[in-house]
XYZ file of C-alpha atoms in Angstrom:
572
model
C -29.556 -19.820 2.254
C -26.303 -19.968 -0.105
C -25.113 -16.456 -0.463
C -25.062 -15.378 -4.473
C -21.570 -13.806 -4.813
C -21.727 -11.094 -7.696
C -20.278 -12.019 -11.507
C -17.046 -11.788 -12.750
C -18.594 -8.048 -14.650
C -19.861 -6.455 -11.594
C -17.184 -7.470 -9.217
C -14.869 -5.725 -12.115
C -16.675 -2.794 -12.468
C -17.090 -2.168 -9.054
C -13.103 -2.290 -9.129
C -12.848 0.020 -11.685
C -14.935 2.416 -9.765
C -13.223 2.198 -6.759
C -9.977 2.288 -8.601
C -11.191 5.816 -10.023
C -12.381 6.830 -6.536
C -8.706 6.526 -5.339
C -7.575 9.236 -7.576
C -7.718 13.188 -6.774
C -8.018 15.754 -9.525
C -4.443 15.406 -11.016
C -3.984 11.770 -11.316
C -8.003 12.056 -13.185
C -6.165 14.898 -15.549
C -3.094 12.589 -16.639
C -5.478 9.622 -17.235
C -6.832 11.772 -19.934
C -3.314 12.474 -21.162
C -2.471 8.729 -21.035
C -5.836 8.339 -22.742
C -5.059 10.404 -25.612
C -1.419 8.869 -25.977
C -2.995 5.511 -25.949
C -5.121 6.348 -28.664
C -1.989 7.867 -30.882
C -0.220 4.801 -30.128
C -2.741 2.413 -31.425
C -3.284 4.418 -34.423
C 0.570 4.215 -34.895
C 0.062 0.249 -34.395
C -2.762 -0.008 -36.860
C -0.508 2.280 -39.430
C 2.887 0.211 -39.096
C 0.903 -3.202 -39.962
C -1.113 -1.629 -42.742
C 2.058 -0.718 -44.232
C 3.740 -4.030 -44.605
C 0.877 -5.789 -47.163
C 1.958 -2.808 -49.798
C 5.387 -3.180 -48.880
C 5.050 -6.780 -49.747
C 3.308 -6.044 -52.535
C 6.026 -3.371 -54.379
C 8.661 -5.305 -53.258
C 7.239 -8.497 -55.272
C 6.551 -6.288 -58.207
C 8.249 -2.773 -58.439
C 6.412 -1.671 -61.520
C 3.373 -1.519 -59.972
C 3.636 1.685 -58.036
C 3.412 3.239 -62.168
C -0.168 1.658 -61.832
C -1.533 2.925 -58.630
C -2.798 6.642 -58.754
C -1.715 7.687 -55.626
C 2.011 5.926 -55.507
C 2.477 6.906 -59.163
C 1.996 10.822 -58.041
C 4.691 10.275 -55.533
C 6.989 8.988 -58.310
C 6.622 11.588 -60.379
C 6.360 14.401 -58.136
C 9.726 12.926 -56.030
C 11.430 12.389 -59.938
C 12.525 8.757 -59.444
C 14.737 7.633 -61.725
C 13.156 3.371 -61.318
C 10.784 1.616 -59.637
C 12.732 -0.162 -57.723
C 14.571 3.036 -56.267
C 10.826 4.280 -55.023
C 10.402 0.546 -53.130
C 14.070 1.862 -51.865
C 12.357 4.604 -50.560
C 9.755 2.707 -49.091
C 11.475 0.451 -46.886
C 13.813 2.588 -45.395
C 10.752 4.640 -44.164
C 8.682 1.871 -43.049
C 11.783 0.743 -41.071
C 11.791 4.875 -39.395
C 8.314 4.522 -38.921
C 8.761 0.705 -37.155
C 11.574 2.596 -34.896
C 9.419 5.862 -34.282
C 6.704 3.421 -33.071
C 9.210 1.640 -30.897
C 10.275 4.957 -29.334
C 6.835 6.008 -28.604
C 6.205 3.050 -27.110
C 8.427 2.873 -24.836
C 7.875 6.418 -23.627
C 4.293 5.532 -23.336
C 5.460 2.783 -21.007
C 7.286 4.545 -19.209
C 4.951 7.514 -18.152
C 2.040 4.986 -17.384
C 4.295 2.999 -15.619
C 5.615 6.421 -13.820
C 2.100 6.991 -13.068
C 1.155 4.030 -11.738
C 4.124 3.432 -9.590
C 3.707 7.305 -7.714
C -0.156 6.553 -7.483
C 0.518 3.146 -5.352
C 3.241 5.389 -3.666
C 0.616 8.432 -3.097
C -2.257 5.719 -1.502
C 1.032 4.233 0.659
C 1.390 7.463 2.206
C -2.176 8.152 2.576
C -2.287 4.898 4.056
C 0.560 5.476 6.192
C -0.908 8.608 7.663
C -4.275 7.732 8.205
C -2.955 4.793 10.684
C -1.196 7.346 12.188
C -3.612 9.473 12.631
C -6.441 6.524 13.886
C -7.657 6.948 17.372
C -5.958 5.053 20.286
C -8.832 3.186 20.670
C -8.808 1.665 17.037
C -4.993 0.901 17.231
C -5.479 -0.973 20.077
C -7.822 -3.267 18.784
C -6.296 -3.181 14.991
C -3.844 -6.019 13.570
C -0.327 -5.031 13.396
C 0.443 -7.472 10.646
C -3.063 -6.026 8.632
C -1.739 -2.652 8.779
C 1.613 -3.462 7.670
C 0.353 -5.810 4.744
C -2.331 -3.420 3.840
C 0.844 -0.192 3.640
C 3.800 -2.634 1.957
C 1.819 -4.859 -0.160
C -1.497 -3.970 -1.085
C -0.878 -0.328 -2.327
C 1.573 -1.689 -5.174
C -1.010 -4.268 -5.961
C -2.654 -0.837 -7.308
C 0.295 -0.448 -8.955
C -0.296 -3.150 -10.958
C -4.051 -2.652 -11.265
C -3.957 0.901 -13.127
C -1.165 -0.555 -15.285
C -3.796 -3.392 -16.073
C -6.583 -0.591 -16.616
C -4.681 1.971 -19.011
C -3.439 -1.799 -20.724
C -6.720 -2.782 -21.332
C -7.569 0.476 -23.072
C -4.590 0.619 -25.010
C -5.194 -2.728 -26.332
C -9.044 -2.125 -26.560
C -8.577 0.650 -28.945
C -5.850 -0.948 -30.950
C -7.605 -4.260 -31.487
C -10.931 -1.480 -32.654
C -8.636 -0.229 -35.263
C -7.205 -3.448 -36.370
C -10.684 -4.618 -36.612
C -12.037 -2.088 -38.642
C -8.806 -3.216 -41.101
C -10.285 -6.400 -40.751
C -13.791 -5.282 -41.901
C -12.909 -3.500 -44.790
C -10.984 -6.371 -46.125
C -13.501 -8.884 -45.984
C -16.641 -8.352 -43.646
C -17.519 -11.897 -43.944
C -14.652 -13.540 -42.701
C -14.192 -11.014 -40.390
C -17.870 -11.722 -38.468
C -17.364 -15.184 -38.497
C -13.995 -15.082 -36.678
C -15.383 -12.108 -34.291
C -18.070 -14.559 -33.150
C -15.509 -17.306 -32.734
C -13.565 -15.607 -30.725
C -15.789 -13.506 -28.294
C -17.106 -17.498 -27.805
C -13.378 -17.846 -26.363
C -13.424 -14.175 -24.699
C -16.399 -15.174 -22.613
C -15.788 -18.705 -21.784
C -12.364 -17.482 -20.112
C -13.891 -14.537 -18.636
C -16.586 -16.913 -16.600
C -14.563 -19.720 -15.580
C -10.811 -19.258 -15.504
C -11.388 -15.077 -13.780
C -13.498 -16.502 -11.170
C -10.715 -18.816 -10.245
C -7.897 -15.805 -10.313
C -10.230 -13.127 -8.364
C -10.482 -16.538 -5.512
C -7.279 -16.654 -5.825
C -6.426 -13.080 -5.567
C -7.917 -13.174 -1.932
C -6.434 -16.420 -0.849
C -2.938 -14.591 -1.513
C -3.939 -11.520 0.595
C -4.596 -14.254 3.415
C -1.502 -16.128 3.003
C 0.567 -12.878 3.344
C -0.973 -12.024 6.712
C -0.390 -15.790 7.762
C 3.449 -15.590 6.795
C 3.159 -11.644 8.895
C 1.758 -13.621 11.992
C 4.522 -16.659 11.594
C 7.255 -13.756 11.998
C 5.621 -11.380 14.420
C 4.537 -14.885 16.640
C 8.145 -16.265 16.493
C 10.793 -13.347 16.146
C 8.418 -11.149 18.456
C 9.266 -13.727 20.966
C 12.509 -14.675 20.135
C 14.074 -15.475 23.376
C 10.999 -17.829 24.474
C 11.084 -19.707 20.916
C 15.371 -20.389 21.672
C 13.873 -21.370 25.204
C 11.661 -23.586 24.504
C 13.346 -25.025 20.685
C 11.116 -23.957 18.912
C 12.880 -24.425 15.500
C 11.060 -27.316 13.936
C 7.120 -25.661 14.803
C 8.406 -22.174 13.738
C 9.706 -23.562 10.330
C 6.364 -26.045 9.835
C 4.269 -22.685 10.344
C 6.444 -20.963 8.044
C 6.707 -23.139 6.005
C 3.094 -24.245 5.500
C 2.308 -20.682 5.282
C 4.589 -20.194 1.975
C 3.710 -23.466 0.319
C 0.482 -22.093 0.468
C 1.956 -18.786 -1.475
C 3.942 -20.654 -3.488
C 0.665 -23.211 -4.611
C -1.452 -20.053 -5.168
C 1.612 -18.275 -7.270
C 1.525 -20.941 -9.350
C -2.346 -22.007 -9.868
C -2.678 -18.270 -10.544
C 0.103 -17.866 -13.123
C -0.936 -21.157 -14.870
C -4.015 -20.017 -15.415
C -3.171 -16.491 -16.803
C -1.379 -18.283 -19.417
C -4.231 -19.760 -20.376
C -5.723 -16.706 -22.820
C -2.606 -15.590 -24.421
C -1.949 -19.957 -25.376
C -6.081 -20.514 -26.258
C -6.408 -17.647 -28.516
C -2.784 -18.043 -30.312
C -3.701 -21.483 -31.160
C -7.421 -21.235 -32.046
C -6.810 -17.884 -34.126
C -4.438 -19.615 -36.140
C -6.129 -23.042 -36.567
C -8.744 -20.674 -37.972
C -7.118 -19.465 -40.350
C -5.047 -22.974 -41.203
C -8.685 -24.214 -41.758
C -9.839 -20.973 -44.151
C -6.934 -21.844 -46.371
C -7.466 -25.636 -46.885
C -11.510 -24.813 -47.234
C -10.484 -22.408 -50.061
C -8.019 -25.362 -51.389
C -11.252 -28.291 -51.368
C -12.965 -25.751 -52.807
C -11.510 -23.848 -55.757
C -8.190 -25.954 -55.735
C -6.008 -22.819 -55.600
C -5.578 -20.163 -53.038
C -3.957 -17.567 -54.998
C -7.316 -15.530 -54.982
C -7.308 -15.415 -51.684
C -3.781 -15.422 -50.642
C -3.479 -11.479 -50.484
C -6.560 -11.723 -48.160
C -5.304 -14.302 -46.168
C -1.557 -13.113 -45.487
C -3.504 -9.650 -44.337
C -5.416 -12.005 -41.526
C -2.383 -13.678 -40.562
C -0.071 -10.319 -40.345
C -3.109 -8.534 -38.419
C -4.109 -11.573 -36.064
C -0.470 -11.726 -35.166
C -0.536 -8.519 -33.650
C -4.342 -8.470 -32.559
C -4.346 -11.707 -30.622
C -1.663 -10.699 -28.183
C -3.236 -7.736 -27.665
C -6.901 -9.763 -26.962
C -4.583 -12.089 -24.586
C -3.020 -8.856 -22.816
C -6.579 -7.646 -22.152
C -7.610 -10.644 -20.463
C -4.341 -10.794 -18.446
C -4.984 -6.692 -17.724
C -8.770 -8.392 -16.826
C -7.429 -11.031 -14.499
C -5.008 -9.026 -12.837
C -7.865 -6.234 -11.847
C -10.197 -9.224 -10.398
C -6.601 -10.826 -8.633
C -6.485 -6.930 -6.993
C -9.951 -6.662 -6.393
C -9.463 -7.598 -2.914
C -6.780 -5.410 -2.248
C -7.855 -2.180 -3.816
C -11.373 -3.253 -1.946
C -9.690 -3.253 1.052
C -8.006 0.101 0.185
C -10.773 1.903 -0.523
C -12.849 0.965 2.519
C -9.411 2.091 4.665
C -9.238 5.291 2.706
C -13.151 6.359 3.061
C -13.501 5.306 6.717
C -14.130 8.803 8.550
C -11.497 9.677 11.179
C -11.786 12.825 13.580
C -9.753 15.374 12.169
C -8.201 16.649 15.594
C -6.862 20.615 16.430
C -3.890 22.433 17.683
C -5.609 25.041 18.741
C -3.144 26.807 21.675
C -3.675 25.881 25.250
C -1.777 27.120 28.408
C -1.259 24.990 31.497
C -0.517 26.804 34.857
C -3.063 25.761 37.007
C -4.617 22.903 37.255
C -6.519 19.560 35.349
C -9.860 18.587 36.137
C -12.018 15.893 35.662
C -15.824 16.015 35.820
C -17.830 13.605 35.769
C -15.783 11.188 33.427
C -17.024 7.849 32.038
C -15.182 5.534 29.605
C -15.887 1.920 28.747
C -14.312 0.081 25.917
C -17.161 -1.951 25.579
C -20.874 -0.683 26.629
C -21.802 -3.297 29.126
C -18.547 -3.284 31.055
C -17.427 0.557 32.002
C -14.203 0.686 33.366
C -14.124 4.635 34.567
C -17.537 5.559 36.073
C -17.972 8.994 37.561
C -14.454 10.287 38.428
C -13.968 13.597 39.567
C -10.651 14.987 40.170
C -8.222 18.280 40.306
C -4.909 18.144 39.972
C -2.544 20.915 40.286
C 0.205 21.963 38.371
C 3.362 20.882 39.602
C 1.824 18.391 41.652
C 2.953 14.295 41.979
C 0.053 12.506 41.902
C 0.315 8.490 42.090
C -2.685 6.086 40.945
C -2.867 2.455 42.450
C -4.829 -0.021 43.096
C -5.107 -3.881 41.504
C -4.907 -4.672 38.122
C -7.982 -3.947 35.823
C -9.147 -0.877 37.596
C -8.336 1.833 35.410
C -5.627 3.196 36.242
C -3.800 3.381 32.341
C -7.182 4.542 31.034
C -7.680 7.295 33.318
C -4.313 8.525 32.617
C -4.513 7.691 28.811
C -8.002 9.995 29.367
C -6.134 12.591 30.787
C -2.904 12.884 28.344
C -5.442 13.056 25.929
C -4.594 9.466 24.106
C -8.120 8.239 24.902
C -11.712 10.265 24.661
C -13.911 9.580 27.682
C -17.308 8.494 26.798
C -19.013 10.925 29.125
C -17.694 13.487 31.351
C -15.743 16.845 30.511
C -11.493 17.240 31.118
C -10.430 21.006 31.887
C -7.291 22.513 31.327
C -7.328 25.541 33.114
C -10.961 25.827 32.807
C -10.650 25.042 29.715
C -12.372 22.387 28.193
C -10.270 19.836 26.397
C -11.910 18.759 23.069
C -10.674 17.779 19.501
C -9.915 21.329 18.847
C -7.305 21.912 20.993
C -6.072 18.019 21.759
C -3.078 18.038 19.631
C -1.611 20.993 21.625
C -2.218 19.682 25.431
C -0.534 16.245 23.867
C 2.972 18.115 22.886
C 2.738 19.420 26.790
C 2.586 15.423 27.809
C 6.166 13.046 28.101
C 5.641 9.249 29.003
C 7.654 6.484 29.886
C 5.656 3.323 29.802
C 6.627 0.294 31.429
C 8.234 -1.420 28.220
C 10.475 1.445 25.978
C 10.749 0.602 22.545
C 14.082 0.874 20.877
C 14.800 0.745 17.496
C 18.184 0.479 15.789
C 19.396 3.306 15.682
C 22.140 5.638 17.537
C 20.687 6.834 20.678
C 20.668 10.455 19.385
C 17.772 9.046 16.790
C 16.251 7.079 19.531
C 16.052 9.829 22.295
C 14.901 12.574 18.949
C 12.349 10.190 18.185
C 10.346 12.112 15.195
C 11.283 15.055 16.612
C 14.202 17.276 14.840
C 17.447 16.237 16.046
C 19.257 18.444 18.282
C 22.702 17.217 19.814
C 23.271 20.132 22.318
C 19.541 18.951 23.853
C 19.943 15.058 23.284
C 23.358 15.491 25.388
C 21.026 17.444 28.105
C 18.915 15.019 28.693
C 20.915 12.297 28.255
C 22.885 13.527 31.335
C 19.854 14.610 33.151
C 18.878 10.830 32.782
C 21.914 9.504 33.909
C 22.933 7.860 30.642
C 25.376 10.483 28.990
C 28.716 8.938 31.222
C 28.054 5.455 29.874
C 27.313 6.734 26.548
C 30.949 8.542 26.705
C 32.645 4.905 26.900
C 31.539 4.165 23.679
C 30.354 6.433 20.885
C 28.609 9.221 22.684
C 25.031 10.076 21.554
C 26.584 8.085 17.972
C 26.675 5.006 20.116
C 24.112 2.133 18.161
C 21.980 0.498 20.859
C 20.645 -2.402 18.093
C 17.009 -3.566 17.790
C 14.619 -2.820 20.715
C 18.108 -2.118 22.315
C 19.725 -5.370 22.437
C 23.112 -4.101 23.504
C 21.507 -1.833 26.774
C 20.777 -3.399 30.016
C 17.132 -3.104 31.363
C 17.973 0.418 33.399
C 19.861 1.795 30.742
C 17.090 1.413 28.147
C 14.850 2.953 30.891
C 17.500 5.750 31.235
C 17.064 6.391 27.496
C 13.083 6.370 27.882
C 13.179 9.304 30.632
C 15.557 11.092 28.148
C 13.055 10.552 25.537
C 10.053 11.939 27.019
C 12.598 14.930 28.729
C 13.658 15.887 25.489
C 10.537 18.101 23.833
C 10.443 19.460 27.142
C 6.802 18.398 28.802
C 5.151 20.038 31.508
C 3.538 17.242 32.452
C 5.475 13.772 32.784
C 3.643 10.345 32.697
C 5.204 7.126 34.231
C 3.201 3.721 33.637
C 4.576 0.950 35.313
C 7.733 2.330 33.997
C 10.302 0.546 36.707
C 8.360 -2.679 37.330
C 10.426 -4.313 35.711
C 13.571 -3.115 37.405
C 15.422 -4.433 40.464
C 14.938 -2.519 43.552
C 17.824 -0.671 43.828
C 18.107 -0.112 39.999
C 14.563 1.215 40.724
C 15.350 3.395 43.783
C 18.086 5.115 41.507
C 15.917 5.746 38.719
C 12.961 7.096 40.947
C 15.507 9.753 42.466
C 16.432 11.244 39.392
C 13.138 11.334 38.093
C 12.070 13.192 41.129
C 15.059 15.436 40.893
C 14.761 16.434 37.413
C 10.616 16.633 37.701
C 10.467 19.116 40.645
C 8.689 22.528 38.280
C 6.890 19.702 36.055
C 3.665 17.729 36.963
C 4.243 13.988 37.703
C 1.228 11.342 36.900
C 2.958 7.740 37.990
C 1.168 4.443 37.905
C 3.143 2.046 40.149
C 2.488 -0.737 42.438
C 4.863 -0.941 44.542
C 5.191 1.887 47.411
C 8.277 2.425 47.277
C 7.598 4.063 43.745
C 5.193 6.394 44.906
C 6.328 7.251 48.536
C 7.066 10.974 47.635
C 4.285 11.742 45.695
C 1.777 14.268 46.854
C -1.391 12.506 46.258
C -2.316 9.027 46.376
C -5.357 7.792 43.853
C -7.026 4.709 45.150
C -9.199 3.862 41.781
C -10.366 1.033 44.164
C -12.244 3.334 46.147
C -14.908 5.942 44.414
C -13.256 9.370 43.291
């Protein structure tokens, strides 16, 4: 059966909602403040225009401000010398009033705009933290190129969207009070061209919307294809020079921004549409009204007054109809986006503890299970001490466990049975975050960013020179930094001007530089010659002797002077 996708209303709606469920207590507090200006500035709107028909009028005939009641109190209570000084008067303070209402709107502009912009910036840090703060588990398994797209592109598509939404109520109540003008000058006229054009409102609301909210979500899935074309080419950068890739990485590219570029276009075609449909029919309407009058009575000076009022008033209520079906479109060309947001923002996450723990015994593991998927466990009923200070090495072939026990006991993973201790101390979410700032590790591939080496070896962590310089000569690294810039030295991205050992040598000083009591190496000099290996493992040893060492290895000669040997092959 043909799934029934919601209307263009309820998928809007449902926007709107989530849009409002985005913002906290503040942002709901200057809505109403951005509210209330939008009100002021539509009254100032509806003001400015009804000013210019008596404008017109006095300026045409001066001497009629002694006939009108209210403008011939001003005269007289002002003392004007002539009519024509009054319609003096007159214009000079229409023109204030035309550059007060330019002022306000532009300050209007600017704090919705201001709003707007920090809001997209608030839900990018939200964003930013709660993929942070995402278990292990769901990282693993999570899109690199969705979480960047979702953090750099889709939070300022909210940007847009609450500029859209406090547009649309701007213009909303500024067409209401050019309306009511409307229907006091001639209620007649005024229904016939209200049904008119809510005809047009609803005709491009059901077609040409549908086609912008498709296309909305066909640009969200183009800018993860372009994401993949980088991270599949540039991620592997040597391998596409090795094998020439040129031609397929620039066809995938390539294909991948047509695509955009199609979609860009379709979608800003279209969003003309409104703003040129309503212009022209609004017009032709009132073309048409005139030469009825003409056929009719043969002269339109009894209607002229009531006609130039139309004309002035559509001209500044149709762009305002068109702006609200652009403000329309662009919520529905979001709605994926701010969909997407929402569901990232209200997904529960384990809020995880620092409450203190002390390590100067011993770890042990009881009874742990862990599977990432139910039918295949890859842990199943380990027990195991380990003491403080001890060098404990895990083999055995690849696939057993060995990185998931160890992630299990650094407290990166959660087992999905079984208890860890800490000193007889039960290791839970409470207390995590503490036992993880006693844990350094050095995986097998160190990531290097570009950066000085200070920054790199720091990592997050305030920047101390005295203790980057420590550990930079307790890794064995300091002496080659000295030929160059010291801890200043730039090492380039992932650490293109370091040789394999020296990037390892500014791993160890990495993890050696918050000081761990516990020190993790996974796979870390596999990919090291033997002797560059050897070297390594001796200063590691050297500088480990009053810290607890957890290696994974697989060659022996890595883990020939540890204490104890773990066999996950065998049962625990």
């Amino acid at each position: 059966m043909k799934r029934k996708h919601p209307g263009t209303i309820k998928v809007f709606l449902r926007t709107i909602s989530q849009m409002f469920a985005l913002t906290n207590k503040r942002d709901k507090k200057t809505l109403t403040w951005l509210t209330l200006g939008s009100i002021l500035l539509s009254i100032i709107e509806t003001f400015s225009i009804s000013m210019i028909m008596p404008f017109i009028t006095l300026a045409s005939s001066p001497d009629l401000v002694l006939s009108n009641r209210y403008g011939h109190a001003v005269y007289e209570a002002l003392h004007f010398s002539s009519p024509l000084h009054f319609a003096y008067l007159f214009a000079f303070m229409l023109v204030g009033l035309y550059l007060f209402r330019m002022g306000y709107s532009l300050l209007f502009t600017y704090l919705y705009t201001r709003f707007s912009s920090h809001k997209a910036h608030d839900l990018a840090q939200q964003l930013f933290m709660r993929y942070l703060k995402i278990s292990y588990l769901e990282h693993i398994t999570m899109d690199a190129n969705h979480t960047r797209n979702t953090i750099n592109s889709k939070s300022y598509q909210v940007l847009e969207s609450f500029g859209a939404l406090i547009g649309i109520f701007t213009e909303i109540t500024t067409v209401l009070f050019l309306y009511s003008m409307l229907v006091l000058t001639n209620w007649k006229m005024t229904l016939v061209l209200s049904v008119i054009l809510i005809l047009q409102v609803i005709f491009i609301s059901k077609y040409v919307a549908k086609i912008i909210q498709k296309k909305g979500q066909a640009i969200t899935t183009s800018n993860i294809g372009a994401d993949q074309v980088f991270a599949k080419f540039f991620g592997n950068f040597k391998i596409t020079k090795l094998k020439d890739k040129y031609l397929q990485a620039h066809s995938d590219f390539s294909q991948s921004s047509l695509s955009r570029a199609k979609i860009q276009t379709t979608t800003q075609t279209l969003q003309a549409i409104p703003t040129k449909f309503l212009e022209t029919v609004g017009f032709s309407l009132l073309i048409l009204s005139v030469v009825y009058v003409l056929h009719k009575y043969g002269d339109a000076k009894m209607v002229l007054p009531i006609i130039s009022m139309y004309a002035l008033v559509l001209y500044r209520m149709l762009p305002s109809i068109s702006k609200i079906l652009g403000c329309f479109n662009t919520i529905l060309y979001s709605q994926h986006a701010i969909t997407n947001i929402y569901r990232e923002l209200k997904r529960p996450i384990q809020e995880e503890g620092d409450l203190p723990l002390r390590f100067s015994q011993n770890i042990i593991l009881q009874n742990i299970y862990f599977a990432y998927r139910r039918s295949h466990p890859i842990l199943q009923n380990i027990n195991l001490t380990i003491k403080k200070g001890q060098k404990v090495a895990f083999i055995g072939p690849s696939g057993c466990g060995k990185s998931t026990l160890v992630d299990i006991i650094i407290g990166v993973l959660y087992p999905n049975k079984g208890t860890i201790f800490i000193d007889e101390k039960p290791l839970d979410s409470q207390n995590i975050r503490s036992w993880r700032q006693k844990i350094g590790y050095i995986p097998q591939s160190i990531y290097l960013f570009d950066g000085t080496v200070a920054d790199n070896v720091a990592c997050g962590s305030p920047l101390d020179e005295k203790r980057v310089i420590e550990v930079c000569k307790r890794a064995c690294i300091y002496d080659f930094l000295c030929t160059h810039n010291g801890i200043e030295s730039r090492i380039g991205e992932r650490g293109i001007n370091l040789s394999g050992g020296q990037k390892q040598r500014i791993g160890i000083a990495r993890a050696l530089y918050d000081d761990p009591e516990v020190l993790v190496l996974d796979e870390a000099t596999s990919a090291l010659d033997t002797s560059t290996e050897t070297k390594i493992m001796d200063e590691i040893y050297a500088i480990t002797q009053d810290k607890t060492l957890l290696v994974i290895a697989h060659r022996l000669s890595t883990i020939e002077r540890c204490d104890v040997k773990i066999d996950l092959s065998q049962p625990l």
